[in-house]
């Protein structure tokens, strides 16, 4: 056995055991001290001292290897996090936590720039206890982080508060003091030579950071930079994919819209080729757009479908004409589903009418184009209809001219010609005579009459100084028909128009007589100062009897004295006889009571009843003249 007093072998074995067990550095010095206590010779002590020094070197090397192994393991784990995780916050939190663990600091944190705010902020902290520190925002260039960001190099300070190499600010110093930090190291996050953040480790006591610790923190910062770059790349990729998805959706929607528009075009074209009417186009567009469609003429009158408000529609049509596309017509107080879309129907610059869509508050671009295309098709059909109508009216106008010029020459031939042209002269018609009141109006009156009859069963022709319109009799009183035609023709021609109506008549001769009666009405209206009005003979009182073709005495008497005649017939009174006597006696009550052989109070009572039945103006000059004339005609006709 080795003698501990003469051999170093026991001490060497002890040193090997300490290396194997990873003992603390202080334990190695105890081996030499123990040998001295045991009185080992000087050469043995020298050998043990040399072995201890070598053992400490090995111990230090082993410790460095273990630390390097731990660092490499941490770096590998961080790389694994980068490869496996898509959560940037989780990766950055792991990097900061490992920096704190590997460097053995009290805290670690990472700051990133805020480009919108123009400063930097705390993105991740680990080990921090101060809310002030955790919410710090640093202006660019301030503090240790500002120095690192400006130089793109690592910097460490053993005592932050006394270090003058960087710019101190009250806000940063307050946060550092509140956290209690003293020693701080910061390294840049570099990406392509650009600093995109700073990684820090800090202690609450003074310490120096070794080059190995700086290198380790730089490695972790490189991983953090990769994580940020990867996250940004993923965000860009996602944004690009989202953009591609949106573009693809737009392309698909556009393709669907184009296909739908092509189908709509084909369907509308097919309607035109099959000779469809405007109503058919309106129905097809309503089916395509899922709403209710109406077509109006240039004056706003409905040609098909439900009519819309005239003034508002005119403004909307004018707006559509100016913009060259369909416009929305919002009406005050209307529900959204009753709001209208209006598209002007144009032939060049001429407004032919308007297309009105109801029941679709919103129209996308595709549906709006379909609606606008429908207006073009509608314009084509209206032009075709107008061209056909003008041709037919020109031929029918020749018939009307012959009818008015020589009705007795060949009545049967005229009737047959009319039947071939779709005009049955054997059926009752109303003849309207229209005359413009100025030269420009006369030039436009024939065209206005053609537009007035557009879509209606009637014919017109220039004759004499005016225009004659022949309309099938539909039960409307001739005077009302004349008044309606007068208003519309004036609007279409842009000038005052006087219209006279003859009584309904059938057959060439009777129609020619009705024309003469209408012409006399026009002249009478002008003489009476009513130029620009429309009326029939029956509307002109006793003048109608003189002007009328049949001199309708009974009609005038009935219209003037009707209430008195009915009252006398029902009650057996003598109001008509009393009124005649009153007028015959020059309005004298005394003479009238003698002629009637009654008391004067009876005459007064009867005249009061006359006033109730005829109105308070019965004794005014114009009214009394008509009453006296009616009484005379009744007496002459032997009906009184």
Coordinates of C-alpha atoms in Angstrom, one line a residue:
X1 CA 0.0 0.0 0.0
X2 CA 1.2 3.5 -0.8
X3 CA 2.4 5.5 2.2
X4 CA 0.6 8.9 2.1
X5 CA 3.7 10.4 3.7
X6 CA 6.0 9.3 0.8
X7 CA 3.6 9.0 -2.2
X8 CA 1.3 11.3 -4.1
X9 CA -0.9 8.4 -5.4
X10 CA -3.7 8.7 -2.8
X11 CA -4.0 12.5 -3.5
X12 CA -4.1 11.9 -7.3
X13 CA -6.8 9.3 -6.9
X14 CA -8.8 11.8 -4.8
X15 CA -8.4 14.5 -7.5
X16 CA -9.7 12.0 -10.1
X17 CA -12.7 11.2 -7.9
X18 CA -13.4 14.9 -7.7
X19 CA -13.3 15.3 -11.4
X20 CA -15.5 12.3 -11.9
X21 CA -18.1 13.5 -9.5
X22 CA -18.0 17.1 -10.7
X23 CA -17.1 18.5 -7.4
X24 CA -16.7 22.2 -6.7
X25 CA -13.5 24.1 -7.4
X26 CA -12.9 24.6 -3.7
X27 CA -12.8 20.8 -3.1
X28 CA -9.7 20.5 -5.2
X29 CA -7.7 22.8 -3.0
X30 CA -8.6 20.7 0.0
X31 CA -6.5 17.8 -1.3
X32 CA -3.3 19.8 -1.1
X33 CA -4.2 21.1 2.3
X34 CA -4.8 17.6 3.6
X35 CA -1.4 16.4 2.3
X36 CA 0.3 19.3 4.1
X37 CA -1.5 18.4 7.4
X38 CA -0.3 14.9 7.0
X39 CA 3.3 16.1 6.7
X40 CA 4.0 14.9 3.1
X41 CA 7.4 15.6 1.8
X42 CA 8.1 18.7 -0.3
X43 CA 8.5 16.8 -3.5
X44 CA 5.1 15.0 -2.9
X45 CA 3.5 18.3 -2.1
X46 CA 4.9 19.8 -5.3
X47 CA 3.6 16.8 -7.3
X48 CA 0.2 17.1 -5.7
X49 CA 0.1 20.9 -6.4
X50 CA 1.0 20.4 -10.0
X51 CA -1.7 17.6 -10.3
X52 CA -4.3 19.9 -8.6
X53 CA -3.5 22.7 -11.1
X54 CA -3.9 20.2 -14.0
X55 CA -7.1 18.9 -12.5
X56 CA -8.5 22.4 -12.2
X57 CA -7.8 23.0 -15.9
X58 CA -9.6 19.8 -16.8
X59 CA -12.5 20.7 -14.5
X60 CA -12.7 24.2 -16.1
X61 CA -12.6 22.6 -19.6
X62 CA -15.3 20.1 -18.7
X63 CA -17.4 22.9 -17.2
X64 CA -17.0 24.9 -20.4
X65 CA -17.9 21.9 -22.5
X66 CA -21.0 21.3 -20.4
X67 CA -22.0 25.0 -20.7
X68 CA -21.3 24.8 -24.5
X69 CA -23.4 21.7 -24.7
X70 CA -26.2 23.5 -22.8
X71 CA -25.9 26.5 -25.1
X72 CA -26.0 24.3 -28.2
X73 CA -28.9 22.4 -26.9
X74 CA -30.7 25.7 -26.3
X75 CA -29.9 26.8 -29.8
X76 CA -31.0 23.6 -31.3
X77 CA -34.2 23.8 -29.3
X78 CA -34.7 27.3 -30.5
X79 CA -34.1 26.2 -34.1
X80 CA -36.7 23.5 -33.5
X81 CA -39.2 26.1 -32.2
X82 CA -38.6 28.1 -35.3
X83 CA -39.2 25.1 -37.6
X84 CA -42.3 23.8 -35.7
X85 CA -44.1 26.9 -34.4
X86 CA -46.2 29.4 -36.4
X87 CA -46.8 31.5 -33.3
X88 CA -44.3 34.4 -33.4
X89 CA -45.0 35.4 -29.8
X90 CA -44.3 31.9 -28.5
X91 CA -41.0 31.7 -30.3
X92 CA -39.8 35.1 -29.1
X93 CA -40.9 34.3 -25.6
X94 CA -38.9 31.1 -25.7
X95 CA -35.8 32.9 -27.0
X96 CA -35.9 35.5 -24.3
X97 CA -36.4 32.9 -21.6
X98 CA -33.5 30.9 -22.8
X99 CA -31.3 34.0 -23.0
X100 CA -32.1 34.7 -19.3
X101 CA -31.5 31.1 -18.3
X102 CA -28.2 30.6 -20.2
X103 CA -26.7 33.9 -19.2
X104 CA -28.0 33.5 -15.6
X105 CA -29.4 37.0 -15.5
X106 CA -32.3 38.3 -13.5
X107 CA -34.3 39.4 -16.6
X108 CA -34.2 39.4 -20.4
X109 CA -36.3 41.3 -22.9
X110 CA -36.6 42.2 -26.6
X111 CA -37.6 45.5 -28.2
X112 CA -38.9 46.1 -31.7
X113 CA -39.4 49.3 -33.7
X114 CA -42.9 50.7 -34.2
X115 CA -42.8 52.2 -37.7
X116 CA -46.2 53.8 -37.3
X117 CA -45.3 55.5 -34.0
X118 CA -41.6 56.2 -34.9
X119 CA -40.2 54.6 -31.7
X120 CA -39.5 51.2 -30.2
X121 CA -41.5 49.2 -27.6
X122 CA -41.1 46.2 -25.4
X123 CA -42.3 43.2 -27.3
X124 CA -41.3 40.4 -24.9
X125 CA -40.0 40.4 -21.3
X126 CA -39.0 37.6 -18.9
X127 CA -38.3 38.0 -15.3
X128 CA -39.5 41.6 -15.2
X129 CA -41.6 42.8 -12.2
X130 CA -42.1 46.5 -13.0
X131 CA -45.2 47.5 -15.0
X132 CA -43.4 50.8 -15.9
X133 CA -40.5 48.9 -17.4
X134 CA -42.7 46.4 -19.2
X135 CA -44.6 49.3 -21.0
X136 CA -41.6 51.4 -21.9
X137 CA -41.5 53.1 -25.3
X138 CA -38.1 54.3 -26.4
X139 CA -37.4 57.0 -28.9
X140 CA -35.0 56.1 -31.6
X141 CA -31.4 56.6 -30.5
X142 CA -32.2 56.7 -26.8
X143 CA -30.6 54.4 -24.1
X144 CA -28.4 51.4 -24.6
X145 CA -30.8 50.0 -27.1
X146 CA -30.5 53.2 -29.2
X147 CA -26.7 52.8 -29.2
X148 CA -27.0 49.2 -30.3
X149 CA -29.5 50.0 -33.1
X150 CA -27.4 52.9 -34.4
X151 CA -24.1 51.0 -34.5
X152 CA -25.5 47.5 -35.2
X153 CA -23.0 46.1 -32.6
X154 CA -23.4 44.5 -29.2
X155 CA -22.9 46.7 -26.2
X156 CA -22.7 45.8 -22.5
X157 CA -22.5 48.0 -19.4
X158 CA -21.6 46.8 -15.9
X159 CA -23.5 49.8 -14.4
X160 CA -26.3 51.4 -16.6
X161 CA -26.8 54.4 -14.4
X162 CA -23.2 55.6 -14.6
X163 CA -22.4 54.7 -18.2
X164 CA -22.1 57.9 -20.4
X165 CA -21.6 56.1 -23.7
X166 CA -25.3 56.4 -24.6
X167 CA -28.1 59.0 -24.2
X168 CA -30.1 58.8 -20.9
X169 CA -33.7 59.9 -20.8
X170 CA -35.9 60.4 -17.8
X171 CA -38.5 57.9 -18.9
X172 CA -36.0 55.1 -19.6
X173 CA -34.0 55.7 -16.4
X174 CA -37.2 55.7 -14.4
X175 CA -38.1 52.2 -15.9
X176 CA -34.6 50.8 -15.3
X177 CA -34.6 52.1 -11.7
X178 CA -38.1 50.8 -11.1
X179 CA -36.9 47.3 -12.3
X180 CA -33.7 47.6 -10.3
X181 CA -31.4 46.8 -13.2
X182 CA -27.7 47.5 -13.0
X183 CA -25.7 45.5 -15.6
X184 CA -27.3 45.3 -19.1
X185 CA -26.1 43.8 -22.3
X186 CA -27.9 44.4 -25.7
X187 CA -27.2 42.7 -29.0
X188 CA -28.8 43.7 -32.4
X189 CA -31.3 41.5 -34.4
X190 CA -29.8 41.8 -37.8
X191 CA -31.5 41.0 -41.1
X192 CA -29.6 41.8 -44.3
X193 CA -27.4 44.3 -42.4
X194 CA -30.5 46.1 -41.0
X195 CA -31.3 46.3 -37.3
X196 CA -34.9 45.0 -36.8
X197 CA -34.8 44.8 -33.0
X198 CA -32.5 44.5 -29.9
X199 CA -32.2 41.5 -27.5
X200 CA -31.2 42.3 -23.9
X201 CA -30.1 40.5 -20.8
X202 CA -29.8 42.3 -17.5
X203 CA -28.9 41.8 -13.8
X204 CA -29.9 43.7 -10.7
X205 CA -26.3 43.8 -9.6
X206 CA -23.1 44.8 -11.3
X207 CA -21.4 42.2 -13.4
X208 CA -19.2 41.9 -16.5
X209 CA -20.4 39.8 -19.5
X210 CA -17.8 37.5 -21.1
X211 CA -17.2 37.2 -24.8
X212 CA -18.8 33.8 -24.7
X213 CA -22.0 35.3 -23.2
X214 CA -22.0 38.0 -25.8
X215 CA -21.6 35.5 -28.6
X216 CA -24.4 33.3 -27.2
X217 CA -26.8 36.2 -26.9
X218 CA -25.9 37.2 -30.5
X219 CA -26.8 33.6 -31.6
X220 CA -30.1 33.9 -29.9
X221 CA -30.7 37.3 -31.5
X222 CA -30.0 35.8 -34.9
X223 CA -32.7 33.2 -34.2
X224 CA -35.1 35.9 -33.1
X225 CA -34.3 37.8 -36.4
X226 CA -35.0 34.6 -38.3
X227 CA -38.3 34.2 -36.4
X228 CA -39.4 37.8 -37.2
X229 CA -38.4 37.4 -40.9
X230 CA -40.2 34.1 -41.1
X231 CA -43.3 35.7 -39.6
X232 CA -43.1 38.6 -41.9
X233 CA -42.7 36.3 -44.9
X234 CA -45.6 34.2 -43.7
X235 CA -47.7 37.4 -43.3
X236 CA -46.7 38.5 -46.8
X237 CA -47.5 35.1 -48.2
X238 CA -50.8 35.0 -46.5
X239 CA -51.6 38.5 -47.8
X240 CA -50.5 37.5 -51.3
X241 CA -52.6 34.3 -51.0
X242 CA -55.5 36.4 -49.8
X243 CA -55.0 38.9 -52.6
X244 CA -54.9 36.0 -55.1
X245 CA -58.0 34.5 -53.6
X246 CA -59.7 37.9 -53.9
X247 CA -58.5 38.4 -57.4
X248 CA -59.7 34.9 -58.3
X249 CA -63.1 35.6 -56.8
X250 CA -63.2 38.9 -58.8
X251 CA -62.3 37.0 -61.9
X252 CA -64.9 34.3 -61.3
X253 CA -67.5 37.0 -60.5
X254 CA -66.5 38.9 -63.7
X255 CA -66.6 35.7 -65.7
X256 CA -70.1 34.9 -64.3
X257 CA -71.2 38.5 -65.0
X258 CA -69.9 38.3 -68.5
X259 CA -71.6 35.0 -69.1
X260 CA -74.9 36.3 -67.6
X261 CA -74.6 39.5 -69.7
X262 CA -74.1 37.4 -72.8
X263 CA -77.1 35.2 -72.0
X264 CA -79.2 38.4 -71.4
X265 CA -77.9 39.8 -74.7
X266 CA -78.9 36.7 -76.5
X267 CA -82.3 36.6 -75.0
X268 CA -83.0 40.2 -75.8
X269 CA -81.7 39.9 -79.3
X270 CA -83.9 36.9 -79.9
X271 CA -86.9 38.9 -78.8
X272 CA -86.1 41.6 -81.3
X273 CA -85.5 39.1 -84.1
X274 CA -88.8 37.4 -83.3
X275 CA -90.6 40.7 -83.6
X276 CA -91.4 41.2 -79.9
X277 CA -93.1 44.3 -78.6
X278 CA -91.8 46.7 -75.9
X279 CA -93.9 44.9 -73.3
X280 CA -92.1 41.6 -74.1
X281 CA -88.7 43.2 -73.5
X282 CA -89.9 44.8 -70.3
X283 CA -91.2 41.4 -69.1
X284 CA -87.9 39.7 -70.0
X285 CA -85.8 42.3 -68.2
X286 CA -88.0 42.0 -65.2
X287 CA -87.4 38.3 -65.1
X288 CA -83.6 38.7 -65.6
X289 CA -83.3 41.3 -62.8
X290 CA -85.9 40.1 -60.4
X291 CA -87.9 43.3 -60.3
X292 CA -90.8 45.2 -61.9
X293 CA -90.0 47.0 -65.2
X294 CA -92.1 49.8 -66.8
X295 CA -91.4 51.7 -70.1
X296 CA -92.4 55.4 -70.3
X297 CA -92.5 57.6 -73.4
X298 CA -90.6 60.8 -73.7
X299 CA -93.3 62.7 -71.8
X300 CA -93.3 60.3 -68.9
X301 CA -96.5 58.5 -69.9
X302 CA -96.4 54.8 -69.2
X303 CA -96.3 52.6 -72.3
X304 CA -96.1 49.4 -70.3
X305 CA -96.2 48.5 -66.6
X306 CA -96.9 50.6 -63.6
X307 CA -96.4 54.4 -64.0
X308 CA -94.0 56.4 -61.8
X309 CA -94.1 60.0 -60.5
X310 CA -94.0 62.4 -63.5
X311 CA -91.7 65.2 -62.3
X312 CA -89.3 63.0 -60.4
X313 CA -89.1 60.6 -63.3
X314 CA -88.4 63.4 -65.7
X315 CA -85.5 64.6 -63.6
X316 CA -84.1 61.1 -63.2
X317 CA -84.4 60.5 -67.0
X318 CA -82.6 63.8 -67.6
X319 CA -79.8 62.8 -65.2
X320 CA -79.5 59.4 -66.9
X321 CA -79.3 61.1 -70.2
X322 CA -76.6 63.4 -69.0
X323 CA -74.5 60.6 -67.4
X324 CA -75.0 58.1 -70.1
X325 CA -76.0 55.3 -67.7
X326 CA -78.8 54.1 -65.4
X327 CA -79.3 56.2 -62.2
X328 CA -80.9 55.5 -58.9
X329 CA -84.1 57.5 -58.2
X330 CA -84.5 57.9 -54.4
X331 CA -88.0 59.1 -53.5
X332 CA -88.6 60.8 -50.1
X333 CA -90.8 58.7 -47.8
X334 CA -90.6 55.6 -49.9
X335 CA -89.6 52.2 -48.6
X336 CA -86.2 51.0 -50.0
X337 CA -87.9 48.3 -52.1
X338 CA -90.0 50.9 -53.8
X339 CA -87.0 53.0 -54.9
X340 CA -86.5 53.1 -58.6
X341 CA -83.7 52.7 -61.2
X342 CA -84.2 54.8 -64.3
X343 CA -82.3 54.6 -67.6
X344 CA -83.0 57.0 -70.5
X345 CA -83.9 55.4 -73.8
X346 CA -82.0 57.3 -76.4
X347 CA -81.6 57.4 -80.1
X348 CA -78.5 59.4 -80.5
X349 CA -79.3 62.6 -78.6
X350 CA -83.1 62.2 -78.9
X351 CA -84.9 61.0 -75.8
X352 CA -87.4 58.4 -76.8
X353 CA -88.5 57.5 -73.3
X354 CA -87.2 55.8 -70.1
X355 CA -86.9 52.4 -68.6
X356 CA -87.9 52.2 -64.9
X357 CA -87.0 49.3 -62.6
X358 CA -88.8 48.9 -59.3
X359 CA -88.1 46.4 -56.5
X360 CA -84.3 46.3 -56.7
X361 CA -82.8 48.9 -54.2
X362 CA -79.3 47.8 -55.3
X363 CA -77.8 46.8 -58.6
X364 CA -74.3 45.4 -59.0
X365 CA -72.3 46.3 -62.1
X366 CA -73.4 43.3 -64.1
X367 CA -77.2 43.8 -63.5
X368 CA -76.7 47.5 -64.1
X369 CA -75.2 46.8 -67.5
X370 CA -78.0 44.4 -68.3
X371 CA -80.5 47.1 -67.5
X372 CA -78.6 49.6 -69.6
X373 CA -78.4 47.2 -72.5
X374 CA -82.2 46.6 -72.2
X375 CA -82.6 50.4 -72.8
X376 CA -80.7 50.1 -76.0
X377 CA -82.9 47.2 -77.2
X378 CA -86.0 49.2 -76.1
X379 CA -84.7 52.2 -78.1
X380 CA -84.4 50.0 -81.2
X381 CA -87.9 48.7 -80.8
X382 CA -89.4 52.2 -80.3
X383 CA -87.5 53.4 -83.4
X384 CA -88.9 50.5 -85.4
X385 CA -92.4 51.1 -84.0
X386 CA -92.2 54.8 -84.8
X387 CA -90.9 54.1 -88.3
X388 CA -93.7 51.7 -89.0
X389 CA -96.2 54.1 -87.4
X390 CA -95.0 57.0 -89.5
X391 CA -95.2 55.0 -92.7
X392 CA -98.7 53.7 -91.8
X393 CA -99.8 57.1 -90.7
X394 CA -98.6 58.6 -93.9
X395 CA -100.7 56.1 -95.9
X396 CA -103.6 56.5 -93.6
X397 CA -103.2 60.3 -93.8
X398 CA -103.8 60.1 -97.5
X399 CA -107.0 58.3 -96.8
X400 CA -108.0 61.0 -94.3
X401 CA -107.2 63.7 -96.8
X402 CA -109.4 62.1 -99.4
X403 CA -112.2 61.6 -96.9
X404 CA -112.3 65.3 -95.9
X405 CA -111.8 66.5 -99.5
X406 CA -114.4 64.5 -101.3
X407 CA -116.5 62.2 -99.0
X408 CA -119.3 61.8 -101.5
X409 CA -117.2 60.8 -104.5
X410 CA -116.8 57.1 -103.5
X411 CA -118.0 56.4 -100.0
X412 CA -117.8 52.6 -100.4
X413 CA -114.3 52.9 -101.9
X414 CA -113.1 55.0 -99.0
X415 CA -114.6 52.6 -96.5
X416 CA -112.9 49.7 -98.2
X417 CA -109.5 51.5 -98.3
X418 CA -109.9 52.3 -94.6
X419 CA -110.6 48.6 -93.8
X420 CA -107.5 47.5 -95.6
X421 CA -105.4 50.0 -93.6
X422 CA -107.0 48.8 -90.3
X423 CA -109.4 51.8 -90.0
X424 CA -113.1 50.9 -89.9
X425 CA -114.8 54.0 -91.0
X426 CA -118.2 52.4 -90.4
X427 CA -117.6 52.5 -86.7
X428 CA -118.0 55.7 -84.7
X429 CA -115.0 58.0 -84.6
X430 CA -114.2 61.3 -83.0
X431 CA -112.7 64.0 -85.2
X432 CA -110.3 66.5 -83.6
X433 CA -109.2 69.6 -85.5
X434 CA -106.0 71.0 -84.1
X435 CA -104.5 74.4 -85.0
X436 CA -101.3 75.9 -83.6
X437 CA -101.2 79.5 -82.5
X438 CA -97.8 80.5 -83.9
X439 CA -95.6 79.7 -86.9
X440 CA -93.0 77.4 -85.1
X441 CA -95.9 75.5 -83.6
X442 CA -97.5 74.9 -87.0
X443 CA -94.2 73.5 -88.3
X444 CA -94.0 71.0 -85.4
X445 CA -97.7 70.2 -85.0
X446 CA -97.8 67.3 -87.6
X447 CA -94.9 65.6 -85.8
X448 CA -96.5 66.2 -82.4
X449 CA -99.8 64.6 -83.7
X450 CA -97.9 61.6 -84.9
X451 CA -96.2 61.2 -81.5
X452 CA -99.5 61.8 -79.7
X453 CA -101.0 58.9 -81.6
X454 CA -98.0 56.6 -81.2
X455 CA -99.2 53.3 -79.8
X456 CA -102.8 54.3 -80.2
X457 CA -105.5 53.3 -82.7
X458 CA -105.9 56.5 -84.7
X459 CA -104.6 58.5 -87.7
X460 CA -103.7 62.1 -88.4
X461 CA -103.0 64.2 -91.4
X462 CA -102.2 67.8 -92.2
X463 CA -105.3 69.5 -93.7
X464 CA -105.9 73.1 -94.3
X465 CA -104.1 75.3 -91.7
X466 CA -104.0 72.6 -89.1
X467 CA -103.9 68.9 -88.4
X468 CA -106.9 66.5 -88.2
X469 CA -106.9 63.5 -85.9
X470 CA -109.4 60.6 -86.3
X471 CA -109.8 58.6 -83.1
X472 CA -112.0 55.5 -82.4
X473 CA -114.9 56.5 -80.2
X474 CA -114.4 55.0 -76.7
X475 CA -117.1 56.7 -74.7
X476 CA -115.0 59.7 -73.7
X477 CA -117.0 63.0 -74.3
X478 CA -115.7 64.8 -77.3
X479 CA -115.0 68.0 -75.2
X480 CA -112.9 66.0 -72.8
X481 CA -111.0 64.3 -75.6
X482 CA -110.4 67.8 -77.2
X483 CA -109.1 69.2 -73.9
X484 CA -106.7 66.2 -73.4
X485 CA -105.4 66.4 -76.9
X486 CA -104.9 70.2 -76.6
X487 CA -102.7 69.8 -73.5
X488 CA -100.6 67.0 -74.9
X489 CA -100.1 68.5 -78.3
X490 CA -99.1 71.8 -76.8
X491 CA -96.5 70.0 -74.7
X492 CA -95.2 68.0 -77.6
X493 CA -95.0 70.9 -80.0
X494 CA -93.8 73.4 -77.5
X495 CA -96.5 76.0 -78.6
X496 CA -100.1 76.7 -77.8
X497 CA -102.6 74.5 -79.7
X498 CA -106.4 75.0 -80.1
X499 CA -108.4 71.9 -80.5
X500 CA -112.1 71.6 -81.6
X501 CA -114.0 68.3 -81.6
X502 CA -116.9 67.2 -83.7
X503 CA -119.5 64.9 -82.5
X504 CA -118.9 61.1 -82.8
X505 CA -119.7 60.0 -86.4
X506 CA -119.5 57.0 -88.6
X507 CA -119.2 56.8 -92.4
X508 CA -117.3 59.2 -94.8
X509 CA -120.0 61.8 -95.1
X510 CA -120.8 62.0 -91.4
X511 CA -117.1 62.2 -90.6
X512 CA -116.6 65.0 -93.0
X513 CA -119.5 66.8 -91.3
X514 CA -117.9 66.2 -87.9
X515 CA -114.6 67.7 -89.2
X516 CA -116.5 70.9 -90.3
X517 CA -118.1 71.1 -86.8
X518 CA -114.7 70.7 -85.2
X519 CA -113.2 73.4 -87.4
X520 CA -116.1 75.8 -86.5
X521 CA -115.3 75.1 -82.8
X522 CA -111.7 76.1 -83.3
X523 CA -112.8 79.4 -84.9
X524 CA -115.3 80.0 -82.2
X525 CA -112.7 79.4 -79.5
X526 CA -110.4 81.9 -81.1
X527 CA -113.2 84.5 -81.4
X528 CA -114.1 84.0 -77.7
X529 CA -110.5 84.6 -76.7
X530 CA -110.0 81.0 -75.7
X531 CA -107.2 80.2 -78.2
X532 CA -105.1 77.4 -76.8
X533 CA -108.1 75.6 -75.3
X534 CA -109.9 72.4 -76.4
X535 CA -113.7 72.0 -76.6
X536 CA -116.6 70.5 -78.5
X537 CA -119.8 72.3 -79.7
X538 CA -121.7 71.1 -76.6
X539 CA -119.2 72.9 -74.4
X540 CA -120.0 76.3 -76.0
X541 CA -123.5 76.8 -74.9
X542 CA -125.9 78.4 -77.4
X543 CA -123.0 78.9 -79.7
X544 CA -122.8 75.1 -79.9
X545 CA -126.3 75.1 -81.3
X546 CA -125.3 77.5 -84.0
X547 CA -121.9 75.8 -84.7
X548 CA -123.0 72.2 -84.4
X549 CA -123.5 70.1 -87.5
X550 CA -126.9 68.8 -86.4
X551 CA -128.1 72.0 -84.5
X552 CA -129.0 70.0 -81.4
X553 CA -131.8 72.1 -80.1
X554 CA -133.2 69.5 -77.7
X555 CA -129.7 68.9 -76.3
X556 CA -129.1 72.6 -75.7
X557 CA -132.6 73.0 -74.1
X558 CA -132.1 70.0 -71.9
X559 CA -128.6 71.1 -70.8
X560 CA -129.8 74.6 -70.0
X561 CA -133.3 74.1 -68.5
X562 CA -133.0 70.5 -67.4
X563 CA -133.2 71.0 -63.6
X564 CA -136.4 73.1 -64.0
X565 CA -138.0 70.7 -66.5
X566 CA -137.3 67.8 -64.2
X567 CA -138.6 69.7 -61.1
X568 CA -141.8 70.7 -62.9
X569 CA -142.4 67.2 -64.2
X570 CA -141.8 65.6 -60.8
X571 CA -143.8 68.1 -58.7
X572 CA -146.4 69.5 -61.1
X573 CA -145.0 73.1 -60.6
X574 CA -144.7 75.9 -63.2
X575 CA -141.1 77.0 -62.8
X576 CA -140.4 77.1 -66.5
X577 CA -143.6 79.1 -67.3
X578 CA -142.8 81.5 -64.4
X579 CA -139.3 82.1 -65.7
X580 CA -140.5 82.7 -69.2
X581 CA -143.1 85.2 -68.0
X582 CA -140.5 86.9 -65.8
X583 CA -138.2 87.4 -68.8
X584 CA -141.1 88.4 -71.1
X585 CA -142.1 91.1 -68.6
X586 CA -138.6 92.5 -68.6
X587 CA -137.8 91.3 -65.2
X588 CA -140.8 93.0 -63.5
X589 CA -142.4 91.0 -60.7
X590 CA -145.6 93.0 -60.8
X591 CA -146.2 92.4 -64.5
X592 CA -145.2 88.8 -64.2
X593 CA -147.7 88.1 -61.4
X594 CA -150.5 89.7 -63.5
X595 CA -149.5 87.5 -66.5
X596 CA -149.5 84.4 -64.4
X597 CA -152.6 85.4 -62.3
X598 CA -150.8 84.7 -59.0
X599 CA -149.8 86.7 -56.0
X600 CA -146.4 88.5 -56.2
X601 CA -145.1 86.4 -53.3
X602 CA -145.8 83.3 -55.3
X603 CA -143.6 84.7 -58.2
X604 CA -140.9 85.5 -55.7
X605 CA -141.0 82.0 -54.1
X606 CA -140.9 80.3 -57.6
X607 CA -137.8 82.4 -58.6
X608 CA -136.1 81.6 -55.4
X609 CA -136.6 77.9 -56.3
X610 CA -135.1 78.6 -59.7
X611 CA -132.1 80.1 -58.1
X612 CA -131.7 77.0 -56.0
X613 CA -131.9 74.7 -59.0
X614 CA -129.8 76.8 -61.5
X615 CA -127.4 78.7 -59.3
X616 CA -127.1 82.2 -58.0
X617 CA -125.9 83.5 -61.4
X618 CA -129.0 82.6 -63.3
X619 CA -130.0 86.3 -63.7
X620 CA -126.5 87.4 -64.8
X621 CA -126.4 88.8 -68.4
X622 CA -124.6 85.9 -70.0
X623 CA -126.5 83.2 -68.2
X624 CA -129.9 84.9 -68.6
X625 CA -129.2 85.2 -72.4
X626 CA -128.7 81.4 -72.6
X627 CA -131.8 80.8 -70.5
X628 CA -134.0 83.1 -72.6
X629 CA -132.6 81.5 -75.8
X630 CA -133.4 78.0 -74.4
X631 CA -136.9 79.1 -73.5
X632 CA -137.5 80.5 -77.0
X633 CA -136.2 77.4 -78.7
X634 CA -138.3 75.2 -76.4
X635 CA -141.4 77.2 -77.3
X636 CA -140.6 77.1 -81.0
X637 CA -140.0 73.4 -80.9
X638 CA -143.3 72.9 -79.3
X639 CA -142.0 71.0 -76.3
X640 CA -143.1 73.4 -73.6

